[in-house]
C-alpha cells in the first residue's frame, strides 16, 4: 500500500496526506466514539483532487470513509477499533470550502467542507438563513454532514437537513466508480470537467434547471410537524420519506456538492423562557402552539434543570470560547486539544489531562450565566426556550401572559443577552456530558447516549425510569427539540455496570412507547440500522466500500457476513 500513499501524496501534496497514529489521531477519533486504525488520511484541496484520490483508493481496493468536521456523536465518520477486511483511507473534506450563491441567494451550491457557521455568515448580509442556525453550528459541523445524516431540525419551520439535488460518486454493483450529477445544473460531461467548473465557481444561471419533482429542502415539514394527532414521530433517521441519494446516506456515497434552499430571516425575534415543575404544562403549550398558532416558532428547546446545571458547570469553557471567538474557531480548538491529548497518551498519562485542566481553570472564573436563568434553574425542573419571530412574537406574548403564572410555573421575556446565553448553554450540553465522563473516571463507566423521537400524539413525554435501571446511573441528562418530540437522553452509567445492558433495557422501554431511534444523530456504529435503512445503504453502495459497518451492518466486501468472506 506504500504505492497508494505515494500516489495520494502526488495528488493532494505531501503535507495533506497523513499517516501514523499521532498524525491521524484527530481524524480517527470521533467526538465521542470511534478510534480504529487507518492507512492514511488525505485532505484534498479541490474537488478534482478528491475525485482523483477516490479513483486511487478504489483502484487499490481500500475502504473509503468520507469525513468532514468529525463532530458526529455516534462514531459515524470514524473507523471502528474492531477493524475491517481491507485497509481504510479517510478522505477529509474540510479544505473544500467553496460556497456559491445561486438564484439570487435563494439557493446555494455547497462543497463538502462548508460549515453551517460559514453558510450562516455568507447569507446574513442578504437577509437570509440556512436550514439550521443553532445546534451543531456551535461546534463547527458541516452542511454536508448534516444532510448525509438527516440531522438538524431544531428550527421548527424547516425540518431536518434534506435535498434531492446533489453531486456524488458511488460504486456500482459491477464495481465501477462513477460520478452522478443530480444537482440540476449543466456542468459538462466528464467528471473532471464537471468538478473543475465547480472548483472555479463557473455556474451560469442559464444552466440551472428548476423542477417540481426535486426539492432542495424538506418543504412539507412545517405542516407535517403540526399534526399533533399522528401516532408516528415528526422525524427520525430511518424515515423513508426523507431518504434520497445523499440525504441520509451516512457516508455510503462520496458527496462533492449539494444544492440547498435558503430562507428569509425574521426581522425581529424574541426568546421567552418558560419554567415549570409539571411536564404536562409544557406539553399543553406545545399542542396549543402547533395546533392553533398562525405563526410557528423559530425554535423550541427543552432542558431539564439537571441538564442546565451540567452544562453550566462542565460546558463553561465551550460557552466562553464561543462567546469570545465565535464558532469558526472551534475546529482549530478541537485540533489543538487532540494534539495535546495525543502527547499525554504517548506519555502514559491518558487523554483526560486537557479536560481536567480546562475544568479547573474555568472553575476559577466568575459565573457566566444571567441571574434570571439561574433563578429558574433553582425553581423549576423543566425549562422551555421558546423563540418567536415577527408576528409570532405578539401571538406568543398574549398566549403566555394569559396562561402564566400557574401553581407550577412561570415565564419571562429574555433580553438579547439572556436569550443568547440560554441557547448557548443549551447547546453546550453535549460537550458537558463528555467532560463529566472525563473528569469522573472513578464513578462513571461510560456514556449511554440516546436521541429518540416520540410520536407526535404523545402526552406523557417525560421519562420515568424504573428503580432497577435508575440505580445503575450516576447522572441523567435530558434535553431536546421539544416541538417535534426529539429528545436527547444521556446516561452516565455508574462504574462497574454493564452499559450495553442499561442501553438495551432503556431502548426496550422506549420501543414500548412507540419511539423511533436514532432521531437525528444517525445510527453510526452505536445503533442497529432498521431493515429499510440497510436496504437503502445497499442500494447506494452495493460493494460495501464506503463507510462499511454503519448501523452494525457487515464490514466485509460485498456485504458478506463474518465467517463467509472470500477474497
Coordinates of C-alpha atoms in Angstrom, one line a residue:
X1 CA 0.0 0.0 0.0
X2 CA 3.0 2.3 0.0
X3 CA 2.4 2.9 -3.7
X4 CA -1.1 4.2 -2.9
X5 CA 0.3 6.6 -0.3
X6 CA 2.8 7.9 -2.8
X7 CA 0.0 8.4 -5.3
X8 CA -2.1 10.2 -2.8
X9 CA 0.8 12.5 -2.0
X10 CA 1.2 13.3 -5.7
X11 CA -2.5 14.1 -5.9
X12 CA -3.0 16.2 -2.7
X13 CA 0.5 17.2 -1.7
X14 CA 2.7 15.5 0.9
X15 CA 1.6 17.7 3.8
X16 CA -2.0 16.8 3.1
X17 CA -1.6 13.0 3.4
X18 CA -1.2 11.9 7.0
X19 CA 0.0 8.6 8.3
X20 CA 0.8 7.2 11.7
X21 CA -1.2 7.2 14.9
X22 CA -0.1 10.6 16.1
X23 CA -0.8 12.5 12.8
X24 CA -4.1 10.8 12.1
X25 CA -5.5 10.8 15.7
X26 CA -7.9 13.7 15.4
X27 CA -9.4 12.2 12.2
X28 CA -9.6 8.6 13.6
X29 CA -11.0 9.6 17.0
X30 CA -14.7 10.6 17.0
X31 CA -16.1 13.4 19.1
X32 CA -17.4 10.7 21.5
X33 CA -16.8 7.3 19.9
X34 CA -14.5 5.7 17.3
X35 CA -10.8 5.2 17.1
X36 CA -9.8 2.4 14.6
X37 CA -6.7 2.1 12.5
X38 CA -6.3 3.8 9.1
X39 CA -3.7 3.5 6.3
X40 CA -3.8 7.2 5.7
X41 CA -5.9 10.4 5.9
X42 CA -5.9 12.5 2.7
X43 CA -7.1 16.2 2.7
X44 CA -7.8 17.2 -0.9
X45 CA -7.7 20.9 -1.8
X46 CA -10.0 20.7 -4.8
X47 CA -12.9 18.6 -6.0
X48 CA -10.8 17.3 -8.8
X49 CA -8.1 16.2 -6.3
X50 CA -10.9 14.5 -4.3
X51 CA -12.1 12.6 -7.4
X52 CA -8.5 11.5 -8.2
X53 CA -8.0 10.4 -4.6
X54 CA -11.2 8.4 -4.8
X55 CA -10.1 6.8 -8.0
X56 CA -6.7 5.8 -6.5
X57 CA -8.3 4.3 -3.4
X58 CA -10.9 2.5 -5.5
X59 CA -8.3 1.0 -7.7
X60 CA -6.2 -0.1 -4.7
X61 CA -9.3 -1.8 -3.1
X62 CA -9.4 0.2 0.1
X63 CA -12.3 1.1 2.3
X64 CA -13.1 4.8 1.9
X65 CA -14.5 6.9 4.8
X66 CA -15.5 10.4 3.7
X67 CA -15.4 12.8 6.7
X68 CA -16.0 16.5 7.1
X69 CA -15.8 18.2 10.6
X70 CA -15.9 14.9 12.5
X71 CA -18.4 16.3 15.1
X72 CA -20.8 13.3 14.9
X73 CA -21.9 11.8 18.2
X74 CA -22.3 8.1 17.2
X75 CA -18.9 7.4 15.5
X76 CA -20.4 7.6 12.0
X77 CA -17.4 9.1 10.3
X78 CA -14.5 7.3 12.0
X79 CA -13.3 3.7 11.7
X80 CA -14.1 1.1 14.4
X81 CA -11.4 -0.5 16.6
X82 CA -12.5 -4.0 15.6
X83 CA -11.1 -3.5 12.2
X84 CA -12.0 -4.4 8.6
X85 CA -11.1 -6.8 5.9
X86 CA -9.4 -4.1 3.8
X87 CA -7.2 -1.1 4.7
X88 CA -9.1 2.2 5.5
X89 CA -8.4 5.6 4.0
X90 CA -10.2 8.6 5.4
X91 CA -10.9 11.4 2.9
X92 CA -11.3 14.6 5.0
X93 CA -13.1 17.3 3.0
X94 CA -12.6 20.3 5.3
X95 CA -10.3 22.1 2.8
X96 CA -13.2 22.1 0.2
X97 CA -14.9 25.3 1.4
X98 CA -16.2 26.9 -1.8
X99 CA -19.8 28.2 -1.4
X100 CA -21.7 29.7 -4.3
X101 CA -25.0 31.7 -4.1
X102 CA -27.4 30.9 -7.0
X103 CA -30.9 32.0 -7.9
X104 CA -30.4 35.4 -6.3
X105 CA -29.4 33.9 -3.0
X106 CA -32.5 31.7 -2.8
X107 CA -30.2 28.6 -3.1
X108 CA -26.6 27.7 -2.6
X109 CA -24.2 25.2 -4.0
X110 CA -22.1 23.9 -1.2
X111 CA -18.8 22.0 -1.3
X112 CA -18.4 19.2 1.3
X113 CA -16.2 21.2 3.7
X114 CA -18.5 24.2 4.1
X115 CA -19.7 24.6 7.7
X116 CA -23.0 25.8 9.0
X117 CA -21.2 28.7 10.5
X118 CA -19.7 29.7 7.1
X119 CA -23.1 29.3 5.4
X120 CA -24.9 31.4 8.0
X121 CA -22.3 34.2 7.8
X122 CA -22.5 34.2 4.0
X123 CA -26.3 34.5 4.0
X124 CA -26.6 37.1 6.7
X125 CA -25.8 40.2 4.6
X126 CA -28.6 39.3 2.2
X127 CA -31.1 38.8 4.9
X128 CA -31.4 35.0 4.5
X129 CA -30.6 31.9 6.7
X130 CA -29.7 28.3 6.2
X131 CA -31.9 25.4 7.3
X132 CA -30.2 25.5 10.7
X133 CA -28.5 28.4 12.6
X134 CA -28.1 26.8 16.0
X135 CA -27.2 23.5 17.5
X136 CA -24.4 21.7 15.6
X137 CA -23.2 25.1 14.2
X138 CA -21.9 25.7 17.7
X139 CA -19.2 23.0 17.2
X140 CA -18.3 23.6 13.6
X141 CA -20.4 20.9 11.9
X142 CA -20.5 20.8 8.1
X143 CA -23.5 21.3 5.9
X144 CA -22.9 18.1 4.0
X145 CA -22.6 16.1 7.2
X146 CA -26.0 17.4 8.3
X147 CA -27.6 16.3 5.0
X148 CA -26.0 12.9 4.9
X149 CA -27.3 12.3 8.4
X150 CA -30.7 13.9 8.1
X151 CA -29.7 15.9 11.2
X152 CA -30.8 19.4 12.3
X153 CA -34.4 20.2 12.7
X154 CA -34.1 22.4 15.7
X155 CA -35.7 25.1 13.5
X156 CA -39.4 24.1 13.6
X157 CA -40.5 25.6 10.3
X158 CA -37.7 24.0 8.2
X159 CA -37.2 20.4 9.5
X160 CA -34.1 18.3 9.1
X161 CA -31.4 18.8 6.6
X162 CA -32.5 17.5 3.2
X163 CA -32.0 17.9 -0.5
X164 CA -32.7 15.9 -3.7
X165 CA -30.1 17.9 -5.6
X166 CA -26.6 16.5 -5.2
X167 CA -23.4 15.6 -7.0
X168 CA -21.8 12.4 -5.7
X169 CA -19.7 9.4 -6.5
X170 CA -20.7 5.8 -5.9
X171 CA -19.7 2.3 -6.8
X172 CA -22.0 0.2 -9.0
X173 CA -22.9 -3.5 -8.5
X174 CA -20.2 -4.3 -11.0
X175 CA -17.6 -2.4 -9.0
X176 CA -17.3 0.7 -11.2
X177 CA -16.7 4.1 -9.6
X178 CA -18.9 6.7 -11.3
X179 CA -19.8 10.3 -10.7
X180 CA -23.5 11.2 -10.7
X181 CA -24.6 14.8 -11.3
X182 CA -28.1 15.3 -9.9
X183 CA -27.5 19.0 -9.0
X184 CA -29.9 20.1 -11.7
X185 CA -27.0 22.2 -13.1
X186 CA -25.5 21.6 -16.5
X187 CA -21.7 21.4 -15.9
X188 CA -20.3 19.3 -18.7
X189 CA -19.8 15.6 -19.4
X190 CA -16.6 14.2 -17.9
X191 CA -16.0 14.1 -14.1
X192 CA -13.0 16.3 -14.2
X193 CA -14.8 18.9 -16.4
X194 CA -17.8 18.9 -14.0
X195 CA -15.7 19.1 -10.9
X196 CA -13.3 21.6 -12.4
X197 CA -16.1 24.0 -13.2
X198 CA -17.4 23.8 -9.6
X199 CA -13.8 24.4 -8.3
X200 CA -13.7 27.6 -10.3
X201 CA -17.3 28.6 -9.5
X202 CA -18.3 28.6 -13.1
X203 CA -22.1 28.2 -12.6
X204 CA -24.2 30.0 -15.2
X205 CA -27.8 30.9 -14.2
X206 CA -28.9 29.7 -17.7
X207 CA -27.5 26.2 -16.8
X208 CA -29.6 25.9 -13.6
X209 CA -32.8 23.8 -14.0
X210 CA -35.8 24.1 -11.8
X211 CA -38.0 21.1 -11.3
X212 CA -41.2 20.5 -9.4
X213 CA -40.1 16.9 -8.8
X214 CA -36.9 17.6 -6.9
X215 CA -36.6 19.8 -3.9
X216 CA -33.7 21.4 -2.0
X217 CA -35.3 21.3 1.4
X218 CA -38.0 19.5 3.4
X219 CA -40.7 21.8 2.2
X220 CA -43.5 19.7 3.7
X221 CA -42.2 19.6 7.3
X222 CA -43.9 22.8 8.5
X223 CA -47.3 21.1 8.0
X224 CA -46.0 17.6 9.0
X225 CA -44.9 18.7 12.5
X226 CA -48.3 20.4 13.2
X227 CA -50.1 17.0 13.0
X228 CA -50.3 16.5 16.8
X229 CA -52.7 13.6 16.5
X230 CA -50.3 11.4 14.5
X231 CA -49.1 8.2 16.1
X232 CA -45.7 8.5 14.4
X233 CA -42.8 10.8 15.1
X234 CA -42.3 14.0 13.2
X235 CA -38.8 12.9 12.1
X236 CA -36.2 10.2 12.6
X237 CA -33.2 8.9 10.7
X238 CA -34.8 5.8 9.2
X239 CA -37.9 7.7 8.0
X240 CA -38.2 6.7 4.3
X241 CA -39.9 10.0 3.4
X242 CA -36.5 11.7 3.7
X243 CA -34.0 9.1 2.4
X244 CA -32.9 10.2 -1.0
X245 CA -29.4 9.7 -2.5
X246 CA -27.1 11.9 -0.5
X247 CA -29.8 12.7 2.1
X248 CA -29.5 10.1 4.9
X249 CA -26.6 8.4 3.0
X250 CA -24.4 8.3 6.2
X251 CA -21.2 8.1 4.1
X252 CA -22.4 5.5 1.7
X253 CA -21.7 8.0 -1.1
X254 CA -18.8 10.4 -1.7
X255 CA -20.6 13.8 -1.8
X256 CA -18.9 16.5 -3.8
X257 CA -21.6 19.2 -3.8
X258 CA -25.1 19.9 -2.6
X259 CA -27.8 22.4 -3.8
X260 CA -29.8 23.7 -0.9
X261 CA -32.6 26.2 -0.3
X262 CA -32.1 29.3 1.9
X263 CA -34.8 31.1 3.9
X264 CA -35.8 34.7 4.7
X265 CA -34.5 35.8 8.1
X266 CA -37.0 37.2 10.6
X267 CA -36.7 40.9 11.1
X268 CA -37.4 40.7 14.8
X269 CA -37.0 37.8 17.3
X270 CA -37.8 37.2 20.9
X271 CA -36.9 34.4 23.3
X272 CA -39.5 33.5 26.0
X273 CA -38.1 31.5 28.9
X274 CA -40.6 29.1 30.5
X275 CA -40.1 27.1 33.7
X276 CA -42.4 24.6 35.3
X277 CA -42.4 21.7 37.7
X278 CA -45.2 19.9 35.8
X279 CA -44.1 18.5 32.4
X280 CA -47.8 18.3 31.3
X281 CA -47.8 22.2 31.2
X282 CA -45.1 22.1 28.5
X283 CA -47.0 19.5 26.5
X284 CA -50.1 21.7 26.6
X285 CA -48.1 24.7 25.4
X286 CA -46.6 22.5 22.6
X287 CA -50.1 21.3 21.5
X288 CA -51.7 24.7 21.6
X289 CA -48.9 26.4 19.6
X290 CA -48.7 23.7 16.9
X291 CA -52.4 23.3 16.7
X292 CA -53.7 26.8 17.0
X293 CA -51.0 29.5 16.3
X294 CA -50.8 31.1 12.9
X295 CA -47.0 31.5 13.3
X296 CA -44.8 28.5 14.0
X297 CA -42.0 29.2 16.5
X298 CA -38.4 29.6 15.2
X299 CA -37.2 27.1 17.8
X300 CA -38.4 25.5 21.0
X301 CA -35.7 23.9 23.0
X302 CA -36.2 21.8 26.2
X303 CA -33.8 21.4 29.1
X304 CA -34.2 19.7 32.4
X305 CA -32.7 21.6 35.3
X306 CA -30.1 18.9 35.8
X307 CA -29.0 19.4 32.1
X308 CA -28.9 23.1 32.7
X309 CA -26.6 22.6 35.8
X310 CA -24.4 20.1 34.0
X311 CA -23.9 22.5 31.0
X312 CA -23.4 25.4 33.4
X313 CA -20.5 23.6 35.2
X314 CA -19.0 21.3 32.6
X315 CA -19.7 23.3 29.4
X316 CA -18.4 26.6 30.7
X317 CA -15.2 26.6 28.7
X318 CA -17.1 25.9 25.4
X319 CA -19.6 28.7 26.3
X320 CA -16.9 31.2 27.0
X321 CA -14.8 30.2 24.0
X322 CA -17.8 30.6 21.6
X323 CA -18.7 33.9 23.3
X324 CA -15.2 35.3 22.8
X325 CA -14.1 33.8 19.4
X326 CA -17.2 32.5 17.6
X327 CA -18.0 29.2 16.1
X328 CA -15.4 29.4 13.2
X329 CA -12.5 28.9 15.7
X330 CA -14.0 25.7 17.2
X331 CA -12.4 23.2 14.7
X332 CA -8.9 24.7 15.5
X333 CA -9.6 24.4 19.2
X334 CA -10.6 20.8 18.8
X335 CA -7.5 20.1 16.7
X336 CA -5.2 21.7 19.3
X337 CA -6.9 19.7 22.1
X338 CA -6.5 16.5 20.1
X339 CA -2.8 17.1 19.6
X340 CA -2.3 17.7 23.4
X341 CA -4.3 14.6 24.2
X342 CA -2.1 12.6 21.8
X343 CA 1.0 13.8 23.6
X344 CA -0.3 12.9 27.1
X345 CA -1.5 9.5 25.8
X346 CA 2.0 8.8 24.4
X347 CA 3.5 9.7 27.8
X348 CA 1.2 7.2 29.5
X349 CA -0.9 10.0 31.2
X350 CA -4.2 9.2 29.5
X351 CA -6.3 11.5 27.3
X352 CA -8.2 13.4 30.1
X353 CA -5.5 15.8 31.2
X354 CA -6.7 18.6 29.0
X355 CA -10.3 18.2 30.2
X356 CA -9.2 18.3 33.8
X357 CA -7.1 21.4 33.2
X358 CA -9.9 23.2 31.4
X359 CA -12.3 22.3 34.1
X360 CA -10.0 23.5 36.8
X361 CA -9.4 26.8 35.1
X362 CA -13.0 27.6 34.2
X363 CA -14.0 26.8 37.8
X364 CA -11.9 29.8 38.9
X365 CA -13.8 32.2 36.6
X366 CA -16.8 34.2 37.6
X367 CA -20.4 33.0 37.0
X368 CA -21.2 33.3 33.2
X369 CA -25.0 32.8 33.1
X370 CA -27.5 35.5 33.8
X371 CA -29.2 35.8 37.2
X372 CA -32.7 35.2 36.0
X373 CA -31.8 32.0 34.2
X374 CA -30.1 30.6 37.3
X375 CA -33.1 31.6 39.4
X376 CA -35.3 29.5 37.1
X377 CA -32.8 26.6 37.3
X378 CA -33.4 26.6 41.1
X379 CA -37.2 26.9 41.0
X380 CA -38.2 24.7 38.1
X381 CA -37.3 21.2 36.9
X382 CA -38.4 21.7 33.3
X383 CA -37.3 24.6 31.0
X384 CA -38.6 25.6 27.6
X385 CA -36.7 28.1 25.4
X386 CA -39.3 29.4 23.0
X387 CA -38.0 31.6 20.2
X388 CA -40.6 33.5 18.1
X389 CA -40.2 35.8 15.1
X390 CA -42.0 38.8 13.7
X391 CA -45.9 38.4 14.0
X392 CA -45.4 35.3 16.2
X393 CA -43.9 37.4 19.0
X394 CA -47.2 39.1 19.9
X395 CA -49.1 35.9 19.4
X396 CA -46.9 34.1 22.0
X397 CA -46.8 37.1 24.3
X398 CA -50.6 37.2 24.5
X399 CA -50.9 33.5 25.0
X400 CA -48.2 33.2 27.7
X401 CA -49.4 36.2 29.6
X402 CA -52.9 34.8 29.8
X403 CA -51.6 31.4 30.9
X404 CA -48.9 32.2 33.5
X405 CA -48.1 32.3 36.3
X406 CA -49.6 29.0 37.4
X407 CA -49.2 27.0 40.6
X408 CA -46.3 25.1 38.9
X409 CA -44.7 27.5 36.5
X410 CA -43.9 31.0 35.2
X411 CA -42.1 32.7 32.3
X412 CA -40.2 35.8 31.4
X413 CA -39.2 37.6 28.2
X414 CA -35.4 37.4 27.8
X415 CA -33.2 40.3 27.0
X416 CA -31.0 39.8 24.0
X417 CA -28.1 38.8 26.2
X418 CA -30.3 36.4 28.2
X419 CA -31.7 34.8 25.1
X420 CA -28.3 34.2 23.6
X421 CA -26.9 32.8 26.8
X422 CA -29.9 30.5 27.2
X423 CA -29.5 28.9 23.8
X424 CA -25.7 28.7 24.1
X425 CA -26.0 26.9 27.4
X426 CA -28.5 24.5 25.9
X427 CA -26.2 23.6 23.0
X428 CA -23.1 23.2 25.2
X429 CA -24.9 20.2 26.9
X430 CA -23.4 17.6 24.5
X431 CA -19.8 18.6 25.3
X432 CA -20.5 18.9 29.0
X433 CA -21.5 15.2 29.2
X434 CA -18.2 14.2 27.6
X435 CA -16.4 16.5 30.0
X436 CA -18.2 14.9 33.0
X437 CA -17.1 11.5 31.9
X438 CA -13.5 12.6 31.5
X439 CA -13.2 14.2 35.0
X440 CA -15.1 11.5 36.9
X441 CA -13.4 8.2 35.7
X442 CA -13.7 6.7 39.2
X443 CA -17.5 6.9 39.3
X444 CA -18.5 6.7 35.6
X445 CA -18.2 3.7 33.4
X446 CA -19.2 5.4 30.2
X447 CA -22.0 7.3 28.4
X448 CA -25.1 5.8 27.1
X449 CA -26.3 8.5 24.7
X450 CA -29.7 8.2 23.0
X451 CA -31.5 10.5 20.7
X452 CA -35.1 9.4 20.3
X453 CA -38.3 10.6 18.5
X454 CA -41.6 10.2 20.3
X455 CA -44.9 10.0 18.4
X456 CA -46.4 13.4 17.7
X457 CA -49.5 12.5 19.7
X458 CA -47.5 11.5 22.9
X459 CA -48.8 13.2 26.0
X460 CA -46.7 11.6 28.8
X461 CA -43.4 12.6 27.2
X462 CA -41.0 12.8 30.2
X463 CA -39.2 9.6 31.0
X464 CA -39.6 8.0 34.4
X465 CA -37.0 5.2 34.7
X466 CA -37.8 2.2 36.9
X467 CA -35.6 1.9 40.1
X468 CA -33.8 -1.2 38.8
X469 CA -32.4 0.9 35.9
X470 CA -32.1 4.3 37.7
X471 CA -29.9 2.8 40.4
X472 CA -27.3 1.9 37.8
X473 CA -26.9 5.5 36.6
X474 CA -24.7 8.2 38.1
X475 CA -26.2 11.1 36.3
X476 CA -29.0 11.5 33.7
X477 CA -29.3 14.4 31.2
X478 CA -32.5 15.3 29.3
X479 CA -32.8 18.0 26.6
X480 CA -34.2 18.2 23.1
X481 CA -36.1 19.8 20.3
X482 CA -39.4 19.9 22.1
X483 CA -42.0 20.7 19.4
X484 CA -41.0 17.7 17.3
X485 CA -40.6 15.5 20.3
X486 CA -37.0 14.7 19.6
X487 CA -35.3 14.2 22.9
X488 CA -31.6 13.7 23.8
X489 CA -31.4 11.4 26.8
X490 CA -27.9 10.7 28.1
X491 CA -27.0 8.4 30.9
X492 CA -23.6 8.4 32.7
X493 CA -23.6 4.8 33.9
X494 CA -22.0 4.0 37.3
X495 CA -18.6 2.4 37.4
X496 CA -18.7 -1.3 37.0
X497 CA -22.2 -1.5 35.4
X498 CA -22.9 -3.0 32.0
X499 CA -23.5 -0.1 29.7
X500 CA -24.9 -2.3 26.9
X501 CA -27.4 -3.9 29.3
X502 CA -28.5 -0.5 30.6
X503 CA -28.9 0.7 27.0
X504 CA -30.9 -2.3 25.9
X505 CA -33.2 -2.0 28.9
X506 CA -33.9 1.7 28.2
X507 CA -34.5 1.1 24.5
X508 CA -37.0 -1.7 25.3
X509 CA -39.0 0.8 27.3
X510 CA -38.8 3.4 24.5
X511 CA -39.9 0.9 21.9
X512 CA -43.0 0.1 24.1
X513 CA -43.8 3.9 24.0
X514 CA -43.7 3.9 20.1
X515 CA -40.4 5.8 20.0
X516 CA -38.1 5.7 17.0
X517 CA -34.3 5.9 17.4
X518 CA -32.0 7.4 16.5
X519 CA -33.8 10.6 15.7
X520 CA -31.1 12.8 14.2
X521 CA -27.6 11.7 15.1
X522 CA -27.9 8.7 12.8
X523 CA -27.0 5.1 13.5
X524 CA -23.2 5.4 13.3
X525 CA -21.6 2.4 15.0
X526 CA -23.9 2.5 18.0
X527 CA -27.4 1.6 16.7
X528 CA -28.5 -1.3 14.5
X529 CA -30.0 0.0 11.3
X530 CA -33.6 -0.9 10.5
X531 CA -34.1 -3.3 7.6
X532 CA -35.4 -0.4 5.4
X533 CA -32.3 1.6 6.2
X534 CA -30.0 -1.4 5.4
X535 CA -31.7 -1.8 2.1
X536 CA -31.1 1.9 1.4
X537 CA -27.4 1.6 2.2
X538 CA -27.0 -1.5 0.0
X539 CA -28.7 0.3 -2.9
X540 CA -26.3 3.2 -2.6
X541 CA -23.2 1.1 -2.0
X542 CA -23.6 -2.5 -3.4
X543 CA -19.9 -3.4 -2.9
X544 CA -19.8 -2.1 0.7
X545 CA -16.8 0.1 0.0
X546 CA -17.9 3.4 1.5
X547 CA -18.1 3.5 5.4
X548 CA -18.9 -0.2 5.9
X549 CA -20.3 -1.3 9.2
X550 CA -22.5 1.7 9.8
X551 CA -25.7 0.6 11.6
X552 CA -24.0 -2.6 12.8
X553 CA -24.0 -4.0 9.3
X554 CA -21.4 -6.1 7.6
X555 CA -17.9 -4.6 7.4
X556 CA -16.9 -7.1 4.7
X557 CA -16.6 -6.6 0.9
X558 CA -19.8 -7.2 -1.0
X559 CA -21.8 -7.3 2.3
X560 CA -20.7 -10.8 3.2
X561 CA -21.3 -11.9 6.7
X562 CA -18.4 -12.8 9.2
X563 CA -17.3 -16.3 8.6
X564 CA -18.3 -16.3 4.9
X565 CA -15.8 -14.0 3.4
X566 CA -13.9 -15.0 0.3
X567 CA -11.4 -12.7 -1.5

